[in-house]
Amino acid sequence: MLQELFTPSVQHALDLAGIFVFAISGALLAVRKNFDVFGIAVLAEVTALGGGLFRDLIIGAVPPAAFTDLGYFLMPLVATAMVFFLHPEVERIQVGVNVFDAAGLGLFCVTGTVKAYEYGLGLTMSAVLGLATAVGGGVLRDVLANEVPSLLRWDRDLYAVPAIVGATIVALCIRFDTLNAATAGAAALTAFTLRLLAMRFHWRAPRAWNRRSATADDGQ
């Protein structure tokens, strides 16, 4: 089904682009945490490949694509080298990196959902794995860096919700037999746009209704 949506060369190029921008975010966090070059590389690899690796292991697509395509492994190392030597410059274009990260989020929630469905999962679980593909690497990145995952923090702009929306659109398109390159692109674009709007207007998920807590907001 993925081959029907995109040609193999286009799919590969999109995957590498998404891997690169995710790796940049992991490497930048490692620099902020004062990691050495090995730590920077590890965080870049985990951020870029963690979601897809988790998905492939769950659906039984072994060995995972991260271990069968050398480009998937090398691209995070390219990002590592770039951040290692040029991190002040990369920090200055953080807004641009965030835009590309949002594009990667949109792409991976789509391809993750489709691949899970191809391996026999139902539509709901396929959408769940589409979400995991898009955000799993970021969760692993934060855990390794001893941070509360951004996915779980109320004070961060919406990240999972755009991916959920994109994956749900794909699942509905599969259900009604309307999935093609145009509708898949629309799903990815929707997730991408929602993420950009969340960053622009600082949209956040609601917390518990009538919440009562003695903990200060800035400590949560």
mmCIF file of C-alpha atoms in Angstrom:
data_model
loop_
_atom_site.group_PDB
_atom_site.id
_atom_site.type_symbol
_atom_site.label_atom_id
_atom_site.label_comp_id
_atom_site.label_asym_id
_atom_site.label_seq_id
_atom_site.Cartn_x
_atom_site.Cartn_y
_atom_site.Cartn_z
ATOM 1 C CA MET A 1 0.000 0.000 0.000
ATOM 2 C CA LEU A 2 2.850 2.398 0.768
ATOM 3 C CA GLN A 3 4.277 1.651 -2.672
ATOM 4 C CA GLU A 4 0.914 2.648 -4.149
ATOM 5 C CA LEU A 5 1.014 6.013 -2.356
ATOM 6 C CA PHE A 6 4.601 6.988 -3.087
ATOM 7 C CA THR A 7 7.298 5.621 -5.355
ATOM 8 C CA PRO A 8 10.097 3.842 -3.431
ATOM 9 C CA SER A 9 12.557 6.655 -4.144
ATOM 10 C CA VAL A 10 10.156 9.337 -2.935
ATOM 11 C CA GLN A 11 9.260 7.302 0.154
ATOM 12 C CA HIS A 12 12.937 6.799 0.971
ATOM 13 C CA ALA A 13 13.728 10.489 0.536
ATOM 14 C CA LEU A 14 10.812 11.484 2.783
ATOM 15 C CA ASP A 15 11.870 8.969 5.432
ATOM 16 C CA LEU A 16 15.440 10.286 5.434
ATOM 17 C CA ALA A 17 14.234 13.883 5.706
ATOM 18 C CA GLY A 18 12.025 13.021 8.671
ATOM 19 C CA ILE A 19 14.808 11.040 10.317
ATOM 20 C CA PHE A 20 17.211 13.956 9.892
ATOM 21 C CA VAL A 21 15.012 16.586 11.537
ATOM 22 C CA PHE A 22 14.082 14.272 14.412
ATOM 23 C CA ALA A 23 17.783 13.524 14.896
ATOM 24 C CA ILE A 24 18.537 17.262 15.033
ATOM 25 C CA SER A 25 16.098 17.698 17.920
ATOM 26 C CA GLY A 26 17.694 14.806 19.813
ATOM 27 C CA ALA A 27 21.203 16.079 19.241
ATOM 28 C CA LEU A 28 20.281 19.594 20.374
ATOM 29 C CA LEU A 29 18.820 18.278 23.624
ATOM 30 C CA ALA A 30 22.018 16.293 24.193
ATOM 31 C CA VAL A 31 24.099 19.464 23.756
ATOM 32 C CA ARG A 32 21.877 21.309 26.243
ATOM 33 C CA LYS A 33 22.405 18.423 28.671
ATOM 34 C CA ASN A 34 26.185 18.704 28.167
ATOM 35 C CA PHE A 35 26.511 15.169 26.739
ATOM 36 C CA ASP A 36 29.728 14.121 25.014
ATOM 37 C CA VAL A 37 29.837 13.284 21.310
ATOM 38 C CA PHE A 38 28.815 9.671 21.928
ATOM 39 C CA GLY A 39 25.839 10.785 23.988
ATOM 40 C CA ILE A 40 24.846 13.245 21.256
ATOM 41 C CA ALA A 41 24.959 10.461 18.661
ATOM 42 C CA VAL A 42 22.938 8.079 20.836
ATOM 43 C CA LEU A 43 20.220 10.647 21.482
ATOM 44 C CA ALA A 44 20.098 11.561 17.790
ATOM 45 C CA GLU A 45 19.755 7.901 16.746
ATOM 46 C CA VAL A 46 17.118 7.122 19.370
ATOM 47 C CA THR A 47 15.033 10.184 18.557
ATOM 48 C CA ALA A 48 15.150 9.564 14.829
ATOM 49 C CA LEU A 49 14.621 5.801 14.777
ATOM 50 C CA GLY A 50 12.891 4.930 18.060
ATOM 51 C CA GLY A 51 9.298 5.292 16.884
ATOM 52 C CA GLY A 52 9.773 3.279 13.713
ATOM 53 C CA LEU A 53 11.782 0.629 15.548
ATOM 54 C CA PHE A 54 9.016 0.215 18.137
ATOM 55 C CA ARG A 55 6.388 -0.077 15.398
ATOM 56 C CA ASP A 56 8.347 -2.655 13.408
ATOM 57 C CA LEU A 57 8.963 -4.822 16.468
ATOM 58 C CA ILE A 58 5.262 -4.735 17.399
ATOM 59 C CA ILE A 59 4.029 -5.703 13.925
ATOM 60 C CA GLY A 60 6.772 -8.277 13.353
ATOM 61 C CA ALA A 61 8.537 -6.436 10.535
ATOM 62 C CA VAL A 62 11.937 -7.857 11.427
ATOM 63 C CA PRO A 63 14.674 -7.044 11.100
ATOM 64 C CA PRO A 64 13.395 -3.465 11.467
ATOM 65 C CA ALA A 65 14.015 -1.007 8.656
ATOM 66 C CA ALA A 66 16.445 0.869 10.919
ATOM 67 C CA PHE A 67 18.769 -2.157 10.721
ATOM 68 C CA THR A 68 18.374 -2.989 7.041
ATOM 69 C CA ASP A 69 18.911 0.438 5.458
ATOM 70 C CA LEU A 70 22.318 1.969 6.086
ATOM 71 C CA GLY A 71 20.995 5.405 5.200
ATOM 72 C CA TYR A 72 18.577 5.276 8.130
ATOM 73 C CA PHE A 73 21.488 4.659 10.498
ATOM 74 C CA LEU A 74 23.862 7.182 8.934
ATOM 75 C CA MET A 75 21.472 10.123 8.677
ATOM 76 C CA PRO A 76 21.343 10.687 12.467
ATOM 77 C CA LEU A 77 25.150 10.634 12.495
ATOM 78 C CA VAL A 78 25.148 13.400 9.893
ATOM 79 C CA ALA A 79 22.825 15.370 12.168
ATOM 80 C CA THR A 80 25.148 14.624 15.093
ATOM 81 C CA ALA A 81 28.162 16.040 13.242
ATOM 82 C CA MET A 82 26.203 19.112 12.201
ATOM 83 C CA VAL A 83 25.026 19.856 15.736
ATOM 84 C CA PHE A 84 28.394 18.997 17.305
ATOM 85 C CA PHE A 85 30.224 21.603 15.244
ATOM 86 C CA LEU A 86 27.480 24.109 14.491
ATOM 87 C CA HIS A 87 25.068 23.912 17.415
ATOM 88 C CA PRO A 88 25.002 27.702 18.077
ATOM 89 C CA GLU A 89 23.926 28.238 14.468
ATOM 90 C CA VAL A 90 21.430 25.386 14.621
ATOM 91 C CA GLU A 91 19.944 26.832 17.817
ATOM 92 C CA ARG A 92 19.408 30.132 16.003
ATOM 93 C CA ILE A 93 17.297 28.405 13.361
ATOM 94 C CA GLN A 94 15.321 26.433 15.949
ATOM 95 C CA VAL A 95 12.045 27.757 14.548
ATOM 96 C CA GLY A 96 12.927 26.313 11.161
ATOM 97 C CA VAL A 97 13.916 23.009 12.750
ATOM 98 C CA ASN A 98 10.553 22.923 14.540
ATOM 99 C CA VAL A 99 8.759 23.415 11.230
ATOM 100 C CA PHE A 100 10.596 20.467 9.681
ATOM 101 C CA ASP A 101 9.965 18.446 12.829
ATOM 102 C CA ALA A 102 6.250 19.118 12.380
ATOM 103 C CA ALA A 103 6.541 17.919 8.794
ATOM 104 C CA GLY A 104 8.214 14.728 9.995
ATOM 105 C CA LEU A 105 5.420 14.260 12.525
ATOM 106 C CA GLY A 106 2.821 14.487 9.769
ATOM 107 C CA LEU A 107 4.676 12.111 7.480
ATOM 108 C CA PHE A 108 5.419 9.443 10.079
ATOM 109 C CA CYS A 109 1.910 9.308 11.539
ATOM 110 C CA VAL A 110 0.672 8.530 8.023
ATOM 111 C CA THR A 111 3.292 5.987 6.986
ATOM 112 C CA GLY A 112 3.222 4.352 10.433
ATOM 113 C CA THR A 113 -0.528 3.820 10.260
ATOM 114 C CA VAL A 114 -0.408 2.423 6.737
ATOM 115 C CA LYS A 115 2.453 0.046 7.490
ATOM 116 C CA ALA A 116 0.741 -1.271 10.627
ATOM 117 C CA TYR A 117 -2.421 -1.937 8.614
ATOM 118 C CA GLU A 118 -0.413 -3.706 5.918
ATOM 119 C CA TYR A 119 0.834 -6.117 8.580
ATOM 120 C CA GLY A 120 -2.665 -7.116 9.612
ATOM 121 C CA LEU A 121 -3.596 -4.805 12.485
ATOM 122 C CA GLY A 122 -7.089 -3.385 12.796
ATOM 123 C CA LEU A 123 -7.773 0.230 11.999
ATOM 124 C CA THR A 124 -7.743 1.454 15.607
ATOM 125 C CA MET A 125 -4.476 -0.250 16.496
ATOM 126 C CA SER A 126 -2.966 0.848 13.187
ATOM 127 C CA ALA A 127 -3.739 4.459 14.105
ATOM 128 C CA VAL A 128 -2.233 3.906 17.561
ATOM 129 C CA LEU A 129 0.974 2.617 15.997
ATOM 130 C CA GLY A 130 0.924 5.555 13.588
ATOM 131 C CA LEU A 131 0.944 7.819 16.633
ATOM 132 C CA ALA A 132 3.723 5.750 18.234
ATOM 133 C CA THR A 133 5.799 6.006 15.060
ATOM 134 C CA ALA A 134 5.503 9.777 15.088
ATOM 135 C CA VAL A 135 6.138 10.463 18.783
ATOM 136 C CA GLY A 136 7.939 7.374 20.125
ATOM 137 C CA GLY A 137 11.433 8.625 19.393
ATOM 138 C CA GLY A 138 10.795 11.866 21.255
ATOM 139 C CA VAL A 139 9.553 9.982 24.307
ATOM 140 C CA LEU A 140 12.674 7.782 24.348
ATOM 141 C CA ARG A 141 14.846 10.882 23.874
ATOM 142 C CA ASP A 142 13.359 12.595 26.911
ATOM 143 C CA VAL A 143 13.570 9.476 29.077
ATOM 144 C CA LEU A 144 17.261 8.970 28.248
ATOM 145 C CA ALA A 145 17.927 12.642 28.953
ATOM 146 C CA ASN A 146 16.196 12.325 32.344
ATOM 147 C CA GLU A 147 13.373 14.649 31.342
ATOM 148 C CA VAL A 148 9.641 14.283 31.800
ATOM 149 C CA PRO A 149 8.557 13.383 28.236
ATOM 150 C CA SER A 150 7.202 16.429 26.426
ATOM 151 C CA LEU A 151 4.273 14.254 25.392
ATOM 152 C CA LEU A 152 3.113 14.145 29.030
ATOM 153 C CA ARG A 153 3.676 17.770 30.010
ATOM 154 C CA TRP A 154 0.706 20.118 30.135
ATOM 155 C CA ASP A 155 2.951 23.156 29.594
ATOM 156 C CA ARG A 156 4.058 22.093 26.111
ATOM 157 C CA ASP A 157 2.264 22.878 22.865
ATOM 158 C CA LEU A 158 0.132 20.086 21.410
ATOM 159 C CA TYR A 159 2.265 17.394 19.802
ATOM 160 C CA ALA A 160 0.483 14.061 20.078
ATOM 161 C CA VAL A 161 -2.946 15.449 19.143
ATOM 162 C CA PRO A 162 -1.927 16.478 15.596
ATOM 163 C CA ALA A 163 -0.415 13.027 15.086
ATOM 164 C CA ILE A 164 -3.603 11.381 16.403
ATOM 165 C CA VAL A 165 -5.683 13.426 13.981
ATOM 166 C CA GLY A 166 -3.453 12.543 11.036
ATOM 167 C CA ALA A 167 -3.428 8.838 11.894
ATOM 168 C CA THR A 168 -7.215 8.834 12.380
ATOM 169 C CA ILE A 169 -7.771 10.416 8.969
ATOM 170 C CA VAL A 170 -5.647 7.692 7.388
ATOM 171 C CA ALA A 171 -7.561 4.960 9.228
ATOM 172 C CA LEU A 172 -10.885 6.428 8.057
ATOM 173 C CA CYS A 173 -9.618 6.637 4.486
ATOM 174 C CA ILE A 174 -8.639 2.967 4.640
ATOM 175 C CA ARG A 175 -12.050 2.109 6.093
ATOM 176 C CA PHE A 176 -13.906 3.820 3.262
ATOM 177 C CA ASP A 177 -11.415 2.734 0.583
ATOM 178 C CA THR A 178 -10.397 6.292 -0.287
ATOM 179 C CA LEU A 179 -6.724 6.141 0.657
ATOM 180 C CA ASN A 180 -4.483 7.372 -2.138
ATOM 181 C CA ALA A 181 -1.566 9.746 -2.528
ATOM 182 C CA ALA A 182 -3.876 12.780 -2.338
ATOM 183 C CA THR A 183 -5.751 11.739 0.808
ATOM 184 C CA ALA A 184 -2.564 10.519 2.494
ATOM 185 C CA GLY A 185 -0.944 13.852 1.683
ATOM 186 C CA ALA A 186 -3.988 15.654 3.076
ATOM 187 C CA ALA A 187 -3.725 13.669 6.325
ATOM 188 C CA ALA A 188 -0.034 14.501 6.679
ATOM 189 C CA LEU A 189 -0.735 18.156 5.842
ATOM 190 C CA THR A 190 -3.500 18.288 8.449
ATOM 191 C CA ALA A 191 -1.207 16.963 11.180
ATOM 192 C CA PHE A 192 1.545 19.335 10.040
ATOM 193 C CA THR A 193 -0.771 22.353 10.047
ATOM 194 C CA LEU A 194 -2.258 21.538 13.449
ATOM 195 C CA ARG A 195 1.230 21.255 14.919
ATOM 196 C CA LEU A 196 2.258 24.601 13.425
ATOM 197 C CA LEU A 197 -0.900 26.260 14.767
ATOM 198 C CA ALA A 198 -0.292 24.723 18.193
ATOM 199 C CA MET A 199 3.231 26.192 18.226
ATOM 200 C CA ARG A 200 2.013 29.560 16.966
ATOM 201 C CA PHE A 201 -0.899 29.951 19.385
ATOM 202 C CA HIS A 202 0.437 27.736 22.210
ATOM 203 C CA TRP A 203 -2.494 25.339 22.151
ATOM 204 C CA ARG A 204 -2.376 22.862 25.017
ATOM 205 C CA ALA A 205 -4.448 19.915 26.134
ATOM 206 C CA PRO A 206 -6.804 20.506 29.068
ATOM 207 C CA ARG A 207 -5.934 19.255 32.525
ATOM 208 C CA ALA A 208 -8.280 17.498 34.946
ATOM 209 C CA TRP A 209 -11.682 19.126 35.435
ATOM 210 C CA ASN A 210 -11.983 21.089 38.716
ATOM 211 C CA ARG A 211 -8.366 20.262 39.385
ATOM 212 C CA ARG A 212 -7.129 20.768 42.954
ATOM 213 C CA SER A 213 -3.429 20.588 43.693
ATOM 214 C CA ALA A 214 -1.020 22.122 46.165
ATOM 215 C CA THR A 215 1.772 21.843 43.614
ATOM 216 C CA ALA A 216 2.700 25.024 41.831
ATOM 217 C CA ASP A 217 2.053 25.041 38.093
ATOM 218 C CA ASP A 218 5.682 25.668 37.251
ATOM 219 C CA GLY A 219 6.722 22.586 39.175
ATOM 220 C CA GLN A 220 4.618 20.170 37.164
#
